[in-house]
Amino acid sequence: EDKVVQSPLSLVVHEGDTVTLNCSYEVTNFRSLLWYKQEKKAPTFLFMLTSSGIEKKSGRLSSILDKKELFSILNITATQTGDSAVYLCAPAAGGTSYGKLTFGQGTILTVHP
Amino acid sequence: EAGVTQSPTHLIKTRGQQATLRCSPISGHTSVYWYQQALGLGLQFLLWYDEGEERNRGNFPPRFSGRQFPNYSSELNVNALELEDSALYLCASSLYRGAGNTEAFFGQGTRLTVV
């Protein structure tokens, strides 16, 4: 069965801090890994990673995938209170799991002013 | 450009009744996915529709079903509602077949409460 573990489960920081969120996975027929930010209801798409070692960046957020060690990290630099949310990672697989994203339990990030 | 839209926003049903949830994908997207997010739990994959066909389903009983219409909008039906079906139901859409080939974008969800 596919497995996704995110760590830490929760994190409390102050504005300006840098945070690193971890996602490890065991997925058969891995295709890619997606990161989402969920504030109230709709998860908002952040990144899709398919290749190892290639960093994707969007403003203060960046992410990288290691397909050999089966993990991904999401970095947020110079955090702001608006970054407070649940961050979800979701590997996508092929085979019988084709089309399905398996979500981790999420990391709850709280940024204090 | 409009995002994924879901209706209704909230739905209250009695145990044993049927619920129908609706989803309109982003224009041009052909794949629609349904996920359940129960309180305190992660997102669980329910169903994937593409080009009008059910392509994959998660580990849910057959009373969870749906369909995709020719305009790519989709409907999720939950029959014989149970209290444990109370959850946020999220719909997502993507441009190409299968999340993981391309990004999937989520709607705001329908909060279903079964009493």
Short mmCIF file of N, CA, C and O in Angstrom, two decimals, chain A residues 1-6 22-36 47-50 65 67 70-72 88-94 97-106, chain B residues 35 43 45 98-102 104:
data_model
loop_
_atom_site.label_atom_id
_atom_site.label_comp_id
_atom_site.label_asym_id
_atom_site.label_seq_id
_atom_site.Cartn_x
_atom_site.Cartn_y
_atom_site.Cartn_z
N GLU A 1 0.84 -1.20 0.00
CA GLU A 1 0.00 0.00 0.00
C GLU A 1 0.89 1.26 0.00
O GLU A 1 1.89 1.32 0.68
N ASP A 2 0.49 2.24 -0.78
CA ASP A 2 1.25 3.49 -0.86
C ASP A 2 1.24 4.20 0.49
O ASP A 2 0.25 4.19 1.20
N LYS A 3 2.39 4.81 0.81
CA LYS A 3 2.52 5.47 2.11
C LYS A 3 3.22 6.81 1.95
O LYS A 3 4.20 6.93 1.22
N VAL A 4 2.70 7.82 2.65
CA VAL A 4 3.30 9.16 2.61
C VAL A 4 3.38 9.67 4.05
O VAL A 4 2.37 9.65 4.76
N VAL A 5 4.55 10.11 4.46
CA VAL A 5 4.73 10.62 5.82
C VAL A 5 5.34 12.01 5.75
O VAL A 5 6.40 12.20 5.14
N GLN A 6 4.67 12.95 6.36
CA GLN A 6 5.17 14.32 6.40
C GLN A 6 5.67 14.65 7.81
O GLN A 6 5.12 14.19 8.80
N ASN A 22 9.21 18.33 5.37
CA ASN A 22 9.67 17.08 4.78
C ASN A 22 8.52 16.18 4.36
O ASN A 22 7.47 16.15 5.00
N CYS A 23 8.77 15.43 3.31
CA CYS A 23 7.79 14.47 2.81
C CYS A 23 8.53 13.23 2.34
O CYS A 23 9.34 13.32 1.41
N SER A 24 8.28 12.11 2.99
CA SER A 24 8.86 10.85 2.51
C SER A 24 7.74 9.96 2.00
O SER A 24 6.61 10.02 2.49
N TYR A 25 8.04 9.16 1.01
CA TYR A 25 6.96 8.39 0.37
C TYR A 25 7.44 7.00 -0.04
O TYR A 25 8.62 6.77 -0.26
N GLU A 26 6.49 6.10 -0.08
CA GLU A 26 6.69 4.77 -0.65
C GLU A 26 5.52 4.54 -1.57
O GLU A 26 4.39 4.31 -1.13
N VAL A 27 5.76 4.66 -2.85
CA VAL A 27 4.69 4.60 -3.85
C VAL A 27 5.14 3.72 -5.00
O VAL A 27 6.23 3.92 -5.53
N THR A 28 4.30 2.78 -5.37
CA THR A 28 4.61 1.93 -6.51
C THR A 28 4.36 2.70 -7.80
O THR A 28 3.37 3.42 -7.91
N ASN A 29 5.24 2.54 -8.76
CA ASN A 29 5.10 3.21 -10.06
C ASN A 29 5.01 4.73 -9.91
O ASN A 29 4.16 5.38 -10.50
N PHE A 30 5.94 5.27 -9.15
CA PHE A 30 5.97 6.72 -8.91
C PHE A 30 6.06 7.48 -10.23
O PHE A 30 6.83 7.14 -11.14
N ARG A 31 5.28 8.58 -10.30
CA ARG A 31 5.32 9.43 -11.50
C ARG A 31 5.82 10.84 -11.15
O ARG A 31 6.67 11.40 -11.83
N SER A 32 5.27 11.43 -10.10
CA SER A 32 5.63 12.80 -9.74
C SER A 32 5.16 13.05 -8.32
O SER A 32 4.46 12.22 -7.71
N LEU A 33 5.55 14.19 -7.78
CA LEU A 33 5.12 14.57 -6.44
C LEU A 33 4.63 16.00 -6.49
O LEU A 33 5.30 16.88 -7.04
N LEU A 34 3.47 16.23 -5.89
CA LEU A 34 2.85 17.56 -5.89
C LEU A 34 2.79 18.10 -4.46
O LEU A 34 2.58 17.35 -3.51
N TRP A 35 2.99 19.40 -4.35
CA TRP A 35 2.84 20.10 -3.07
C TRP A 35 1.66 21.05 -3.16
O TRP A 35 1.48 21.75 -4.17
N TYR A 36 0.88 21.10 -2.07
CA TYR A 36 -0.26 22.00 -1.98
C TYR A 36 -0.23 22.74 -0.65
O TYR A 36 0.30 22.25 0.35
N PHE A 47 3.70 23.19 -6.32
CA PHE A 47 4.73 22.64 -7.21
C PHE A 47 4.37 21.23 -7.65
O PHE A 47 3.71 20.50 -6.93
N MET A 48 4.87 20.87 -8.84
CA MET A 48 4.88 19.48 -9.26
C MET A 48 6.32 19.13 -9.62
O MET A 48 6.95 19.83 -10.41
N LEU A 49 6.83 18.07 -9.02
CA LEU A 49 8.23 17.66 -9.20
C LEU A 49 8.25 16.29 -9.85
O LEU A 49 7.58 15.36 -9.40
N THR A 50 9.05 16.17 -10.90
CA THR A 50 9.15 14.89 -11.57
C THR A 50 10.59 14.39 -11.63
O THR A 50 10.82 13.19 -11.72
N LEU A 65 13.18 17.28 -5.13
CA LEU A 65 12.79 15.87 -5.02
C LEU A 65 14.04 14.99 -5.09
O LEU A 65 14.96 15.27 -5.85
N LYS A 67 14.51 11.12 -5.78
CA LYS A 67 13.81 9.88 -6.13
C LYS A 67 14.57 8.64 -5.67
O LYS A 67 14.00 7.56 -5.59
N LEU A 70 13.67 8.75 -1.88
CA LEU A 70 12.21 8.80 -1.77
C LEU A 70 11.73 9.88 -0.80
O LEU A 70 10.97 9.63 0.14
N PHE A 71 12.18 11.10 -1.03
CA PHE A 71 11.66 12.20 -0.23
C PHE A 71 11.70 13.50 -1.01
O PHE A 71 12.38 13.62 -2.04
N SER A 72 10.97 14.46 -0.47
CA SER A 72 10.96 15.80 -1.03
C SER A 72 10.95 16.79 0.13
O SER A 72 10.48 16.46 1.23
N LEU A 88 0.58 20.20 2.22
CA LEU A 88 0.33 18.80 1.87
C LEU A 88 1.23 18.38 0.73
O LEU A 88 1.41 19.12 -0.24
N CYS A 89 1.79 17.19 0.86
CA CYS A 89 2.49 16.62 -0.29
C CYS A 89 1.71 15.41 -0.79
O CYS A 89 1.00 14.74 0.00
N ALA A 90 1.80 15.13 -2.07
CA ALA A 90 0.99 14.07 -2.67
C ALA A 90 1.73 13.46 -3.85
O ALA A 90 1.79 14.07 -4.93
N PRO A 91 2.30 12.27 -3.68
CA PRO A 91 2.87 11.58 -4.83
C PRO A 91 1.77 11.08 -5.76
O PRO A 91 0.67 10.72 -5.31
N ALA A 92 2.08 11.07 -7.03
CA ALA A 92 1.19 10.52 -8.04
C ALA A 92 1.85 9.27 -8.60
O ALA A 92 3.06 9.24 -8.81
N ALA A 93 1.04 8.25 -8.84
CA ALA A 93 1.60 6.97 -9.28
C ALA A 93 0.94 6.50 -10.56
O ALA A 93 -0.06 7.06 -11.02
N GLY A 94 1.52 5.48 -11.14
CA GLY A 94 0.93 4.86 -12.32
C GLY A 94 0.33 3.53 -11.96
O GLY A 94 -0.05 3.30 -10.82
N SER A 97 -2.80 2.70 -9.60
CA SER A 97 -3.04 3.96 -8.90
C SER A 97 -3.03 5.14 -9.84
O SER A 97 -3.03 6.30 -9.40
N TYR A 98 -3.04 4.88 -11.11
CA TYR A 98 -2.96 5.96 -12.10
C TYR A 98 -4.10 6.95 -11.91
O TYR A 98 -5.25 6.56 -11.77
N GLY A 99 -3.75 8.24 -11.89
CA GLY A 99 -4.75 9.28 -11.74
C GLY A 99 -5.02 9.66 -10.31
O GLY A 99 -5.74 10.62 -10.04
N LYS A 100 -4.42 8.93 -9.37
CA LYS A 100 -4.73 9.15 -7.96
C LYS A 100 -3.56 9.85 -7.28
O LYS A 100 -2.40 9.50 -7.52
N LEU A 101 -3.85 10.83 -6.46
CA LEU A 101 -2.85 11.44 -5.60
C LEU A 101 -3.03 10.86 -4.19
O LEU A 101 -4.14 10.81 -3.68
N THR A 102 -1.92 10.41 -3.59
CA THR A 102 -1.96 9.91 -2.22
C THR A 102 -1.41 11.01 -1.31
O THR A 102 -0.23 11.32 -1.36
N PHE A 103 -2.27 11.59 -0.50
CA PHE A 103 -1.88 12.73 0.32
C PHE A 103 -1.29 12.30 1.65
O PHE A 103 -1.77 11.34 2.28
N GLY A 104 -0.27 13.05 2.09
CA GLY A 104 0.21 12.91 3.44
C GLY A 104 -0.75 13.60 4.40
O GLY A 104 -1.72 14.24 3.99
N GLN A 105 -0.47 13.46 5.70
CA GLN A 105 -1.36 14.03 6.71
C GLN A 105 -1.18 15.53 6.85
O GLN A 105 -1.99 16.21 7.47
N GLY A 106 -0.12 16.05 6.25
CA GLY A 106 0.09 17.49 6.25
C GLY A 106 0.96 17.99 7.39
O GLY A 106 1.08 17.35 8.44
N TYR B 35 -12.28 13.87 -3.91
CA TYR B 35 -11.58 13.48 -2.69
C TYR B 35 -12.50 13.75 -1.49
O TYR B 35 -13.30 14.69 -1.50
N LEU B 43 -6.71 13.90 2.91
CA LEU B 43 -7.53 13.76 1.72
C LEU B 43 -7.46 12.32 1.22
O LEU B 43 -6.37 11.79 1.00
N PHE B 45 -8.63 9.69 -1.78
CA PHE B 45 -9.06 9.63 -3.17
C PHE B 45 -10.34 8.82 -3.30
O PHE B 45 -10.43 7.70 -2.81
N GLY B 98 -4.90 12.27 -15.94
CA GLY B 98 -4.21 11.73 -14.79
C GLY B 98 -3.37 12.73 -14.03
O GLY B 98 -2.38 13.23 -14.55
N ALA B 99 -3.77 13.01 -12.82
CA ALA B 99 -2.96 13.84 -11.93
C ALA B 99 -1.60 13.19 -11.79
O ALA B 99 -1.48 11.99 -11.59
N GLY B 100 -0.57 14.00 -11.90
CA GLY B 100 0.78 13.46 -11.86
C GLY B 100 1.44 13.66 -13.21
O GLY B 100 2.64 13.77 -13.31
N ASN B 101 0.62 13.67 -14.27
CA ASN B 101 1.12 14.10 -15.56
C ASN B 101 1.09 15.61 -15.64
O ASN B 101 1.87 16.23 -16.36
N THR B 102 0.16 16.18 -14.94
CA THR B 102 0.01 17.62 -14.93
C THR B 102 -0.63 18.04 -13.62
O THR B 102 -1.14 17.22 -12.87
N ALA B 104 -3.09 19.34 -10.80
CA ALA B 104 -4.51 19.25 -10.51
C ALA B 104 -4.89 20.42 -9.61
O ALA B 104 -4.20 20.70 -8.63
#
